[in-house]
PDB file of C-alpha atoms and ligand atoms in Angstrom:
ATOM      1  CA  MET E   1       0.442 -21.159 -11.585  1.00  0.00           C
ATOM      2  CA  THR E   2       2.800 -23.103  -9.316  1.00  0.00           C
ATOM      3  CA  ASN E   3       6.581 -23.151  -8.915  1.00  0.00           C
ATOM      4  CA  GLY E   4       6.608 -26.794  -7.909  1.00  0.00           C
ATOM      5  CA  ASP E   5       6.043 -28.632  -4.663  1.00  0.00           C
ATOM      6  CA  GLU E   6       8.939 -27.042  -2.833  1.00  0.00           C
ATOM      7  CA  SER E   7       7.279 -23.638  -2.655  1.00  0.00           C
ATOM      8  CA  ARG E   8       3.898 -24.993  -1.590  1.00  0.00           C
ATOM      9  CA  ASP E   9       5.183 -25.681   1.937  1.00  0.00           C
ATOM     10  CA  ALA E  10       7.400 -22.605   2.108  1.00  0.00           C
ATOM     11  CA  LYS E  11       7.808 -20.491   5.213  1.00  0.00           C
ATOM     12  CA  ALA E  12       7.092 -16.756   5.090  1.00  0.00           C
ATOM     13  CA  GLY E  13       6.062 -13.954   7.435  1.00  0.00           C
ATOM     14  CA  VAL E  14       5.918 -10.270   8.157  1.00  0.00           C
ATOM     15  CA  VAL E  15       8.617  -8.375  10.046  1.00  0.00           C
ATOM     16  CA  GLY E  16       7.899  -5.157  11.881  1.00  0.00           C
ATOM     17  CA  TRP E  17       7.616  -3.538  15.310  1.00  0.00           C
ATOM     18  CA  PRO E  18       5.060  -3.568  16.775  1.00  0.00           C
ATOM     19  CA  ILE E  19       3.522  -6.427  14.811  1.00  0.00           C
ATOM     20  CA  SER E  20       0.438  -7.564  16.687  1.00  0.00           C
ATOM     21  CA  HIS E  21      -1.837  -5.232  14.651  1.00  0.00           C
ATOM     22  CA  SER E  22      -0.715  -6.670  11.298  1.00  0.00           C
ATOM     23  CA  LEU E  23      -3.431  -8.208   9.132  1.00  0.00           C
ATOM     24  CA  SER E  24      -0.895  -9.906   6.845  1.00  0.00           C
ATOM     25  CA  PRO E  25      -0.986 -13.253   8.738  1.00  0.00           C
ATOM     26  CA  ALA E  26      -4.783 -13.348   8.315  1.00  0.00           C
ATOM     27  CA  ILE E  27      -4.577 -12.552   4.589  1.00  0.00           C
ATOM     28  CA  HIS E  28      -1.873 -15.125   3.833  1.00  0.00           C
ATOM     29  CA  GLY E  29      -3.514 -17.613   6.189  1.00  0.00           C
ATOM     30  CA  PHE E  30      -6.763 -17.256   4.219  1.00  0.00           C
ATOM     31  CA  TRP E  31      -4.971 -18.036   0.956  1.00  0.00           C
ATOM     32  CA  LEU E  32      -2.892 -20.921   2.399  1.00  0.00           C
ATOM     33  CA  LYS E  33      -6.134 -22.556   3.495  1.00  0.00           C
ATOM     34  CA  LYS E  34      -8.017 -21.741   0.300  1.00  0.00           C
ATOM     35  CA  TYR E  35      -5.309 -23.258  -1.932  1.00  0.00           C
ATOM     36  CA  ARG E  36      -4.665 -26.130   0.513  1.00  0.00           C
ATOM     37  CA  LEU E  37      -0.978 -25.370   0.867  1.00  0.00           C
ATOM     38  CA  SER E  38       1.093 -26.681   3.748  1.00  0.00           C
ATOM     39  CA  GLY E  39       3.220 -23.524   3.940  1.00  0.00           C
ATOM     40  CA  SER E  40       3.157 -21.121   6.864  1.00  0.00           C
ATOM     41  CA  TYR E  41       3.082 -17.372   7.432  1.00  0.00           C
ATOM     42  CA  ALA E  42       4.017 -15.833  10.778  1.00  0.00           C
ATOM     43  CA  ALA E  43       4.043 -12.439  12.477  1.00  0.00           C
ATOM     44  CA  LEU E  44       7.696 -11.748  13.309  1.00  0.00           C
ATOM     45  CA  GLY E  45       8.088  -8.926  15.793  1.00  0.00           C
ATOM     46  CA  ILE E  46      11.668  -7.634  15.795  1.00  0.00           C
ATOM     47  CA  ARG E  47      12.749  -4.808  18.059  1.00  0.00           C
ATOM     48  CA  PRO E  48      14.566  -2.121  16.024  1.00  0.00           C
ATOM     49  CA  GLY E  49      17.782  -2.615  18.005  1.00  0.00           C
ATOM     50  CA  ASP E  50      17.824  -6.339  17.152  1.00  0.00           C
ATOM     51  CA  PHE E  51      16.980  -5.884  13.502  1.00  0.00           C
ATOM     52  CA  ASP E  52      20.261  -6.655  11.701  1.00  0.00           C
ATOM     53  CA  ARG E  53      20.982  -9.807  13.723  1.00  0.00           C
ATOM     54  CA  LYS E  54      17.468 -11.217  13.627  1.00  0.00           C
ATOM     55  CA  PHE E  55      16.818 -10.286  10.029  1.00  0.00           C
ATOM     56  CA  SER E  56      20.015 -12.021   8.873  1.00  0.00           C
ATOM     57  CA  ALA E  57      18.954 -15.194  10.684  1.00  0.00           C
ATOM     58  CA  LEU E  58      15.660 -15.517   8.796  1.00  0.00           C
ATOM     59  CA  ARG E  59      17.159 -17.266   5.795  1.00  0.00           C
ATOM     60  CA  GLU E  60      18.904 -19.865   8.023  1.00  0.00           C
ATOM     61  CA  GLN E  61      15.549 -20.424   9.683  1.00  0.00           C
ATOM     62  CA  GLY E  62      14.203 -21.483   6.291  1.00  0.00           C
ATOM     63  CA  PHE E  63      12.170 -18.428   5.293  1.00  0.00           C
ATOM     64  CA  ALA E  64      11.475 -18.045   1.558  1.00  0.00           C
ATOM     65  CA  GLY E  65      10.710 -14.385   2.010  1.00  0.00           C
ATOM     66  CA  VAL E  66       8.985 -11.815   4.173  1.00  0.00           C
ATOM     67  CA  ASN E  67       6.736  -8.798   4.060  1.00  0.00           C
ATOM     68  CA  VAL E  68       8.171  -5.756   5.772  1.00  0.00           C
ATOM     69  CA  THR E  69       6.243  -3.135   7.659  1.00  0.00           C
ATOM     70  CA  ILE E  70       6.886  -0.138   9.917  1.00  0.00           C
ATOM     71  CA  PRO E  71       9.628   0.773  10.879  1.00  0.00           C
ATOM     72  CA  PHE E  72      11.830  -1.322   8.555  1.00  0.00           C
ATOM     73  CA  LYS E  73      10.569  -0.575   5.024  1.00  0.00           C
ATOM     74  CA  GLU E  74      13.493   1.742   4.240  1.00  0.00           C
ATOM     75  CA  ARG E  75      16.393   0.032   5.972  1.00  0.00           C
ATOM     76  CA  VAL E  76      15.771  -3.381   4.386  1.00  0.00           C
ATOM     77  CA  LEU E  77      16.987  -1.936   1.093  1.00  0.00           C
ATOM     78  CA  GLU E  78      20.539  -2.037   2.512  1.00  0.00           C
ATOM     79  CA  HIS E  79      20.282  -5.826   2.573  1.00  0.00           C
ATOM     80  CA  ALA E  80      18.940  -6.328  -0.959  1.00  0.00           C
ATOM     81  CA  ALA E  81      20.999  -7.231  -4.024  1.00  0.00           C
ATOM     82  CA  GLU E  82      18.167  -6.619  -6.480  1.00  0.00           C
ATOM     83  CA  ILE E  83      15.832  -3.708  -5.935  1.00  0.00           C
ATOM     84  CA  THR E  84      12.901  -3.180  -8.301  1.00  0.00           C
ATOM     85  CA  PRO E  85      12.497   0.290  -9.850  1.00  0.00           C
ATOM     86  CA  ALA E  86       9.341   0.733  -7.746  1.00  0.00           C
ATOM     87  CA  ALA E  87      11.241   0.099  -4.497  1.00  0.00           C
ATOM     88  CA  ARG E  88      14.222   2.200  -5.589  1.00  0.00           C
ATOM     89  CA  ASP E  89      12.124   5.222  -6.578  1.00  0.00           C
ATOM     90  CA  THR E  90      10.050   5.146  -3.415  1.00  0.00           C
ATOM     91  CA  GLY E  91      13.029   4.313  -1.161  1.00  0.00           C
ATOM     92  CA  ALA E  92      11.031   1.546   0.520  1.00  0.00           C
ATOM     93  CA  ALA E  93      10.332  -2.172   0.158  1.00  0.00           C
ATOM     94  CA  ASN E  94       7.530  -4.247   1.642  1.00  0.00           C
ATOM     95  CA  THR E  95       8.127  -7.611  -0.063  1.00  0.00           C
ATOM     96  CA  LEU E  96      11.434  -9.492   0.108  1.00  0.00           C
ATOM     97  CA  THR E  97      12.298 -12.807  -1.502  1.00  0.00           C
ATOM     98  CA  PHE E  98      15.311 -14.791  -0.270  1.00  0.00           C
ATOM     99  CA  ARG E  99      16.731 -16.353  -3.410  1.00  0.00           C
ATOM    100  CA  LYS E 100      18.584 -19.637  -3.683  1.00  0.00           C
ATOM    101  CA  ASP E 101      21.873 -17.902  -4.554  1.00  0.00           C
ATOM    102  CA  GLY E 102      21.796 -16.174  -1.150  1.00  0.00           C
ATOM    103  CA  THR E 103      20.730 -12.762  -2.421  1.00  0.00           C
ATOM    104  CA  ILE E 104      17.599 -10.798  -1.570  1.00  0.00           C
ATOM    105  CA  HIS E 105      15.096  -9.390  -4.074  1.00  0.00           C
ATOM    106  CA  ALA E 106      13.234  -6.310  -2.761  1.00  0.00           C
ATOM    107  CA  ASP E 107      10.000  -4.927  -4.165  1.00  0.00           C
ATOM    108  CA  ASN E 108       7.439  -2.314  -3.200  1.00  0.00           C
ATOM    109  CA  THR E 109       4.070  -3.889  -3.972  1.00  0.00           C
ATOM    110  CA  ASP E 110       2.088  -1.009  -2.427  1.00  0.00           C
ATOM    111  CA  ILE E 111       2.313   0.575  -5.870  1.00  0.00           C
ATOM    112  CA  ALA E 112       0.733  -2.357  -7.682  1.00  0.00           C
ATOM    113  CA  GLY E 113      -1.673  -2.656  -4.738  1.00  0.00           C
ATOM    114  CA  PHE E 114      -2.926   0.875  -5.277  1.00  0.00           C
ATOM    115  CA  ALA E 115      -3.189   0.400  -9.058  1.00  0.00           C
ATOM    116  CA  ARG E 116      -5.204  -2.807  -8.614  1.00  0.00           C
ATOM    117  CA  LEU E 117      -7.436  -1.225  -5.990  1.00  0.00           C
ATOM    118  CA  VAL E 118      -8.354   1.545  -8.441  1.00  0.00           C
ATOM    119  CA  LYS E 119      -8.755  -0.851 -11.381  1.00  0.00           C
ATOM    120  CA  SER E 120     -11.088  -3.119  -9.459  1.00  0.00           C
ATOM    121  CA  ALA E 121     -13.114  -0.413  -7.678  1.00  0.00           C
ATOM    122  CA  ALA E 122     -13.243   2.170 -10.492  1.00  0.00           C
ATOM    123  CA  PRO E 123     -12.510   0.317 -13.746  1.00  0.00           C
ATOM    124  CA  ASP E 124     -13.710   3.253 -15.870  1.00  0.00           C
ATOM    125  CA  TRP E 125     -11.173   5.704 -14.346  1.00  0.00           C
ATOM    126  CA  LYS E 126      -8.423   6.679 -16.781  1.00  0.00           C
ATOM    127  CA  GLY E 127      -5.289   8.370 -15.476  1.00  0.00           C
ATOM    128  CA  ARG E 128      -4.832  10.507 -18.550  1.00  0.00           C
ATOM    129  CA  ASP E 129      -8.275  12.116 -18.181  1.00  0.00           C
ATOM    130  CA  GLY E 130      -7.148  14.780 -15.724  1.00  0.00           C
ATOM    131  CA  PRO E 131      -5.263  15.839 -12.605  1.00  0.00           C
ATOM    132  CA  VAL E 132      -5.292  14.048  -9.256  1.00  0.00           C
ATOM    133  CA  VAL E 133      -4.938  15.466  -5.740  1.00  0.00           C
ATOM    134  CA  VAL E 134      -2.817  13.515  -3.243  1.00  0.00           C
ATOM    135  CA  MET E 135      -3.193  14.411   0.423  1.00  0.00           C
ATOM    136  CA  GLY E 136       0.072  13.681   2.247  1.00  0.00           C
ATOM    137  CA  ALA E 137       3.748  13.464   1.345  1.00  0.00           C
ATOM    138  CA  GLY E 138       5.091  10.495   3.332  1.00  0.00           C
ATOM    139  CA  GLY E 139       6.019   6.953   2.312  1.00  0.00           C
ATOM    140  CA  ALA E 140       2.498   5.998   1.305  1.00  0.00           C
ATOM    141  CA  ALA E 141       2.216   9.133  -0.852  1.00  0.00           C
ATOM    142  CA  ARG E 142       5.379   8.098  -2.725  1.00  0.00           C
ATOM    143  CA  ALA E 143       3.864   4.748  -3.627  1.00  0.00           C
ATOM    144  CA  VAL E 144       0.576   6.328  -4.719  1.00  0.00           C
ATOM    145  CA  VAL E 145       2.326   9.020  -6.787  1.00  0.00           C
ATOM    146  CA  TRP E 146       4.518   6.390  -8.495  1.00  0.00           C
ATOM    147  CA  SER E 147       1.410   4.466  -9.422  1.00  0.00           C
ATOM    148  CA  LEU E 148      -0.434   7.581 -10.686  1.00  0.00           C
ATOM    149  CA  LEU E 149       2.484   8.649 -12.870  1.00  0.00           C
ATOM    150  CA  ALA E 150       2.617   5.141 -14.345  1.00  0.00           C
ATOM    151  CA  GLU E 151      -1.102   5.543 -15.162  1.00  0.00           C
ATOM    152  CA  LYS E 152      -0.183   8.678 -17.147  1.00  0.00           C
ATOM    153  CA  VAL E 153      -1.907  11.174 -14.860  1.00  0.00           C
ATOM    154  CA  PRO E 154      -0.961  14.541 -16.400  1.00  0.00           C
ATOM    155  CA  ARG E 155      -0.673  16.486 -13.104  1.00  0.00           C
ATOM    156  CA  VAL E 156      -0.557  15.507  -9.448  1.00  0.00           C
ATOM    157  CA  PHE E 157      -1.242  18.149  -6.801  1.00  0.00           C
ATOM    158  CA  ILE E 158       0.340  17.402  -3.421  1.00  0.00           C
ATOM    159  CA  VAL E 159      -1.367  18.846  -0.351  1.00  0.00           C
ATOM    160  CA  ASN E 160       0.524  18.347   2.909  1.00  0.00           C
ATOM    161  CA  ARG E 161       0.657  19.871   6.368  1.00  0.00           C
ATOM    162  CA  THR E 162       4.436  20.271   6.105  1.00  0.00           C
ATOM    163  CA  VAL E 163       4.922  22.132   2.836  1.00  0.00           C
ATOM    164  CA  SER E 164       8.663  21.410   2.681  1.00  0.00           C
ATOM    165  CA  LYS E 165       7.925  17.669   2.537  1.00  0.00           C
ATOM    166  CA  ALA E 166       5.508  18.245  -0.329  1.00  0.00           C
ATOM    167  CA  GLU E 167       8.224  20.206  -2.126  1.00  0.00           C
ATOM    168  CA  THR E 168      10.740  17.391  -1.606  1.00  0.00           C
ATOM    169  CA  LEU E 169       8.277  14.888  -3.055  1.00  0.00           C
ATOM    170  CA  CYS E 170       7.637  17.109  -6.077  1.00  0.00           C
ATOM    171  CA  ALA E 171      11.358  17.602  -6.665  1.00  0.00           C
ATOM    172  CA  HIS E 172      11.877  13.825  -6.501  1.00  0.00           C
ATOM    173  CA  PHE E 173       9.171  12.869  -8.979  1.00  0.00           C
ATOM    174  CA  GLY E 174       9.503  15.731 -11.470  1.00  0.00           C
ATOM    175  CA  ASN E 175       7.485  18.270 -13.343  1.00  0.00           C
ATOM    176  CA  ARG E 176       4.105  16.555 -13.378  1.00  0.00           C
ATOM    177  CA  LEU E 177       3.873  17.246  -9.611  1.00  0.00           C
ATOM    178  CA  GLU E 178       2.886  20.528  -7.983  1.00  0.00           C
ATOM    179  CA  VAL E 179       2.438  21.625  -4.373  1.00  0.00           C
ATOM    180  CA  ALA E 180      -1.048  22.920  -3.538  1.00  0.00           C
ATOM    181  CA  SER E 181      -2.587  24.342  -0.365  1.00  0.00           C
ATOM    182  CA  PRO E 182      -5.902  23.086   1.041  1.00  0.00           C
ATOM    183  CA  GLY E 183      -7.428  26.453   0.060  1.00  0.00           C
ATOM    184  CA  GLU E 184      -6.494  25.909  -3.580  1.00  0.00           C
ATOM    185  CA  LEU E 185      -8.506  22.688  -3.749  1.00  0.00           C
ATOM    186  CA  ARG E 186     -11.664  24.651  -4.412  1.00  0.00           C
ATOM    187  CA  GLY E 187     -10.182  26.145  -7.571  1.00  0.00           C
ATOM    188  CA  ILE E 188      -8.646  22.970  -8.986  1.00  0.00           C
ATOM    189  CA  GLY E 189     -11.447  20.695  -7.729  1.00  0.00           C
ATOM    190  CA  ARG E 190     -13.579  20.869 -10.857  1.00  0.00           C
ATOM    191  CA  LYS E 191     -10.895  19.331 -13.036  1.00  0.00           C
ATOM    192  CA  VAL E 192      -9.615  16.580 -10.759  1.00  0.00           C
ATOM    193  CA  THR E 193     -10.532  12.989 -11.515  1.00  0.00           C
ATOM    194  CA  MET E 194      -9.416  11.627  -8.141  1.00  0.00           C
ATOM    195  CA  ILE E 195      -8.572  12.753  -4.603  1.00  0.00           C
ATOM    196  CA  VAL E 196      -6.515  10.324  -2.503  1.00  0.00           C
ATOM    197  CA  ASN E 197      -5.781  10.416   1.224  1.00  0.00           C
ATOM    198  CA  THR E 198      -2.343   8.957   1.982  1.00  0.00           C
ATOM    199  CA  THR E 199      -1.961  10.600   5.399  1.00  0.00           C
ATOM    200  CA  SER E 200      -2.530   8.711   8.609  1.00  0.00           C
ATOM    201  CA  LEU E 201      -5.452  10.996   9.452  1.00  0.00           C
ATOM    202  CA  GLY E 202      -8.741   9.147   9.819  1.00  0.00           C
ATOM    203  CA  MET E 203      -7.145   5.994  11.228  1.00  0.00           C
ATOM    204  CA  LYS E 204      -8.748   4.637  14.367  1.00  0.00           C
ATOM    205  CA  GLY E 205      -7.740   6.961  17.211  1.00  0.00           C
ATOM    206  CA  GLN E 206      -6.696   9.802  14.891  1.00  0.00           C
ATOM    207  CA  PRO E 207      -8.674  12.909  13.942  1.00  0.00           C
ATOM    208  CA  ASP E 208     -10.337  12.935  10.522  1.00  0.00           C
ATOM    209  CA  LEU E 209      -8.757  14.462   7.462  1.00  0.00           C
ATOM    210  CA  ALA E 210     -10.904  17.534   6.918  1.00  0.00           C
ATOM    211  CA  VAL E 211     -11.536  18.443   3.289  1.00  0.00           C
ATOM    212  CA  GLU E 212     -14.248  20.869   2.260  1.00  0.00           C
ATOM    213  CA  PHE E 213     -15.955  18.936  -0.478  1.00  0.00           C
ATOM    214  CA  GLU E 214     -18.337  20.919  -2.626  1.00  0.00           C
ATOM    215  CA  PRO E 215     -20.636  20.173  -5.547  1.00  0.00           C
ATOM    216  CA  GLY E 216     -18.037  21.319  -8.085  1.00  0.00           C
ATOM    217  CA  MET E 217     -15.737  18.460  -7.015  1.00  0.00           C
ATOM    218  CA  ARG E 218     -18.392  15.803  -7.406  1.00  0.00           C
ATOM    219  CA  SER E 219     -16.893  14.152 -10.457  1.00  0.00           C
ATOM    220  CA  ALA E 220     -13.714  13.157  -8.568  1.00  0.00           C
ATOM    221  CA  ILE E 221     -13.408   9.605  -7.287  1.00  0.00           C
ATOM    222  CA  VAL E 222     -12.345   9.815  -3.640  1.00  0.00           C
ATOM    223  CA  VAL E 223      -9.963   7.161  -2.350  1.00  0.00           C
ATOM    224  CA  ASP E 224      -8.687   6.610   1.191  1.00  0.00           C
ATOM    225  CA  ILE E 225      -5.829   4.209   1.723  1.00  0.00           C
ATOM    226  CA  VAL E 226      -6.643   4.121   5.434  1.00  0.00           C
ATOM    227  CA  TYR E 227      -8.635   0.900   5.958  1.00  0.00           C
ATOM    228  CA  ASN E 228      -9.348   0.952   9.681  1.00  0.00           C
ATOM    229  CA  PRO E 229     -12.105   2.088   9.948  1.00  0.00           C
ATOM    230  CA  LEU E 230     -13.272   0.842   6.570  1.00  0.00           C
ATOM    231  CA  LYS E 231     -15.171   4.059   5.895  1.00  0.00           C
ATOM    232  CA  THR E 232     -13.258   7.033   7.263  1.00  0.00           C
ATOM    233  CA  GLY E 233     -14.712  10.452   8.072  1.00  0.00           C
ATOM    234  CA  PHE E 234     -13.006  11.748   4.893  1.00  0.00           C
ATOM    235  CA  LEU E 235     -14.883   9.169   2.797  1.00  0.00           C
ATOM    236  CA  LYS E 236     -18.152   9.857   4.582  1.00  0.00           C
ATOM    237  CA  ALA E 237     -17.826  13.572   3.816  1.00  0.00           C
ATOM    238  CA  ALA E 238     -17.093  12.783   0.159  1.00  0.00           C
ATOM    239  CA  GLU E 239     -20.066  10.459   0.004  1.00  0.00           C
ATOM    240  CA  ARG E 240     -22.343  13.131   1.445  1.00  0.00           C
ATOM    241  CA  ASN E 241     -21.132  15.447  -1.318  1.00  0.00           C
ATOM    242  CA  GLY E 242     -22.137  12.883  -3.934  1.00  0.00           C
ATOM    243  CA  ASN E 243     -18.637  11.641  -4.847  1.00  0.00           C
ATOM    244  CA  ARG E 244     -17.927   8.031  -5.695  1.00  0.00           C
ATOM    245  CA  ILE E 245     -15.743   6.606  -2.889  1.00  0.00           C
ATOM    246  CA  VAL E 246     -13.198   3.786  -2.722  1.00  0.00           C
ATOM    247  CA  THR E 247     -12.247   2.272   0.639  1.00  0.00           C
ATOM    248  CA  GLY E 248      -8.652   1.286   1.315  1.00  0.00           C
ATOM    249  CA  LEU E 249      -8.783  -2.344   2.396  1.00  0.00           C
ATOM    250  CA  GLY E 250      -8.440  -3.561  -1.196  1.00  0.00           C
ATOM    251  CA  MET E 251      -4.981  -1.987  -1.413  1.00  0.00           C
ATOM    252  CA  LEU E 252      -3.802  -3.988   1.587  1.00  0.00           C
ATOM    253  CA  LEU E 253      -5.184  -7.185   0.052  1.00  0.00           C
ATOM    254  CA  HIS E 254      -3.724  -6.540  -3.409  1.00  0.00           C
ATOM    255  CA  GLN E 255      -0.266  -5.590  -2.109  1.00  0.00           C
ATOM    256  CA  ALA E 256      -0.067  -8.999  -0.435  1.00  0.00           C
ATOM    257  CA  ALA E 257      -0.638 -11.020  -3.612  1.00  0.00           C
ATOM    258  CA  PRO E 258       2.783 -10.723  -5.342  1.00  0.00           C
ATOM    259  CA  GLY E 259       4.643 -12.005  -2.258  1.00  0.00           C
ATOM    260  CA  PHE E 260       2.280 -14.932  -1.839  1.00  0.00           C
ATOM    261  CA  GLU E 261       2.840 -15.916  -5.456  1.00  0.00           C
ATOM    262  CA  ARG E 262       6.640 -15.634  -5.198  1.00  0.00           C
ATOM    263  CA  TRP E 263       6.912 -17.671  -1.983  1.00  0.00           C
ATOM    264  CA  PHE E 264       4.125 -20.222  -2.330  1.00  0.00           C
ATOM    265  CA  GLY E 265       3.916 -20.530  -6.124  1.00  0.00           C
ATOM    266  CA  VAL E 266       0.207 -19.793  -6.452  1.00  0.00           C
ATOM    267  CA  SER E 267      -1.227 -16.551  -7.814  1.00  0.00           C
ATOM    268  CA  PRO E 268      -3.946 -15.774  -5.236  1.00  0.00           C
ATOM    269  CA  GLU E 269      -7.284 -14.184  -5.920  1.00  0.00           C
ATOM    270  CA  VAL E 270      -8.473 -11.064  -4.099  1.00  0.00           C
ATOM    271  CA  ASP E 271     -12.169 -11.852  -3.905  1.00  0.00           C
ATOM    272  CA  SER E 272     -15.152 -10.697  -1.874  1.00  0.00           C
ATOM    273  CA  GLU E 273     -14.778 -13.579   0.591  1.00  0.00           C
ATOM    274  CA  LEU E 274     -11.239 -12.471   1.481  1.00  0.00           C
ATOM    275  CA  HIS E 275     -12.448  -8.868   1.699  1.00  0.00           C
ATOM    276  CA  GLU E 276     -15.262  -9.893   4.057  1.00  0.00           C
ATOM    277  CA  THR E 277     -13.006 -12.103   6.188  1.00  0.00           C
ATOM    278  CA  ILE E 278     -10.470  -9.343   6.777  1.00  0.00           C
ATOM    279  CA  ALA E 279     -13.115  -6.615   7.155  1.00  0.00           C
ATOM    280  CA  ARG E 280     -14.672  -8.648   9.982  1.00  0.00           C
ATOM    281  CA  LYS E 281     -11.389  -8.375  11.888  1.00  0.00           C
ATOM    282  CA  LEU E 282     -11.674  -4.600  11.788  1.00  0.00           C
ATOM    283  CA  ARG E 283     -15.121  -4.424  13.337  1.00  0.00           C
TER     284      ARG E 283
HETATM  285  P1  ATR W   1       3.507   6.769   5.756  1.00  0.00           P
HETATM  286  O1  ATR W   1       4.756   6.013   5.452  1.00  0.00           O
HETATM  287  O2  ATR W   1       2.403   5.911   6.310  1.00  0.00           O
HETATM  288  O3  ATR W   1       3.049   7.627   4.617  1.00  0.00           O
HETATM  289  P2  ATR W   1       4.729   9.022   7.036  1.00  0.00           P
HETATM  290  O4  ATR W   1       5.854   8.938   6.077  1.00  0.00           O
HETATM  291  O5  ATR W   1       5.021   9.276   8.472  1.00  0.00           O
HETATM  292  O6  ATR W   1       3.861   7.705   6.999  1.00  0.00           O
HETATM  293  O7  ATR W   1       3.695  10.141   6.504  1.00  0.00           O
HETATM  294  C1  ATR W   1       2.547  10.461   7.198  1.00  0.00           C
HETATM  295  C2  ATR W   1       1.754  11.520   6.415  1.00  0.00           C
HETATM  296  O8  ATR W   1       0.587  11.855   7.185  1.00  0.00           O
HETATM  297  C3  ATR W   1       2.505  12.818   6.183  1.00  0.00           C
HETATM  298  O9  ATR W   1       2.065  13.418   4.991  1.00  0.00           O
HETATM  299  C4  ATR W   1       2.054  13.643   7.404  1.00  0.00           C
HETATM  300  O10 ATR W   1       2.158  15.046   7.231  1.00  0.00           O
HETATM  301  P3  ATR W   1       3.524  15.827   7.609  1.00  0.00           P
HETATM  302  O11 ATR W   1       4.458  15.580   6.468  1.00  0.00           O
HETATM  303  O12 ATR W   1       3.110  17.222   7.759  1.00  0.00           O
HETATM  304  O13 ATR W   1       4.025  15.213   8.901  1.00  0.00           O
HETATM  305  C5  ATR W   1       0.616  13.261   7.483  1.00  0.00           C
HETATM  306  N1  ATR W   1       0.079  13.498   8.828  1.00  0.00           N
HETATM  307  C6  ATR W   1       0.266  12.741   9.923  1.00  0.00           C
HETATM  308  N2  ATR W   1      -0.364  13.286  11.003  1.00  0.00           N
HETATM  309  C7  ATR W   1      -0.961  14.434  10.555  1.00  0.00           C
HETATM  310  C8  ATR W   1      -1.769  15.442  11.149  1.00  0.00           C
HETATM  311  N3  ATR W   1      -2.093  15.393  12.446  1.00  0.00           N
HETATM  312  N4  ATR W   1      -2.199  16.465  10.364  1.00  0.00           N
HETATM  313  C9  ATR W   1      -1.876  16.527   9.064  1.00  0.00           C
HETATM  314  N5  ATR W   1      -1.115  15.604   8.422  1.00  0.00           N
HETATM  315  C10 ATR W   1      -0.667  14.571   9.163  1.00  0.00           C
END
């Protein structure tokens, strides 16, 4: 699908600070080349103190839209005229489109990214089949919970170091959520269909997320949204227990697709070649 020639040479990028670690330029660069588009996608490092001035200038510089990463995902909502329900409910946006009428459309595509990751890696998983455990209660947890509730998961247990943050998340999303302690996992483990890590634990340079997997939890699919390293200590422990595991890189790739389509007019494919290309950058 294309929006016409104008979008094929559009200008887009990712704003954040720091930005050098971002894989978004490599993902969009892969697609621009694959679909032979003359558009461009740049890493745009903006210091937090310069944000309002530099962000406002992007449209005049000809940008069709931008991805947004840490630390700006929340504050960009102040600039948007149209905020999707996903972005509103999670309080964060990662994909902005600068529209011709001068307004900004803000979306949170991490939600669709998580849903597509699960659909492609575990197509037989059905949300309604049972409860899910979410480790963490930050911004990434909000996106994952939103996606799980949309998949009709009957109950979501939130396990977080800071219990008050887990309680806030549960209060925000309603009565299908419940706070659980790590110790309670053993009891609820038999019923859960999925366990998801949304914390930053397990990332390169961070300690692993320690979960005591046991045979009774074996039927749960174990997902980590951390993608660097590709297979975290949490996933390795789950694998040793006999659980099916899903690595997180696919979520990063899938969350990028809606922006690419909006700015460049081509619906891009998340295929094994893209996966391999980006995975190589992590080694
Ligand atoms: P993000 O937007 O990436 O989700 P965040 O909002 O800062 O980032 O949330 C980070 C999550 O990782 C939180 O659930 C955090 O737990 P707390 O709410 O207790 O801070 C979790 N996390 C980060 N470092 C952790 C650690 N050392 N031990 C346990 N949990 C940790």
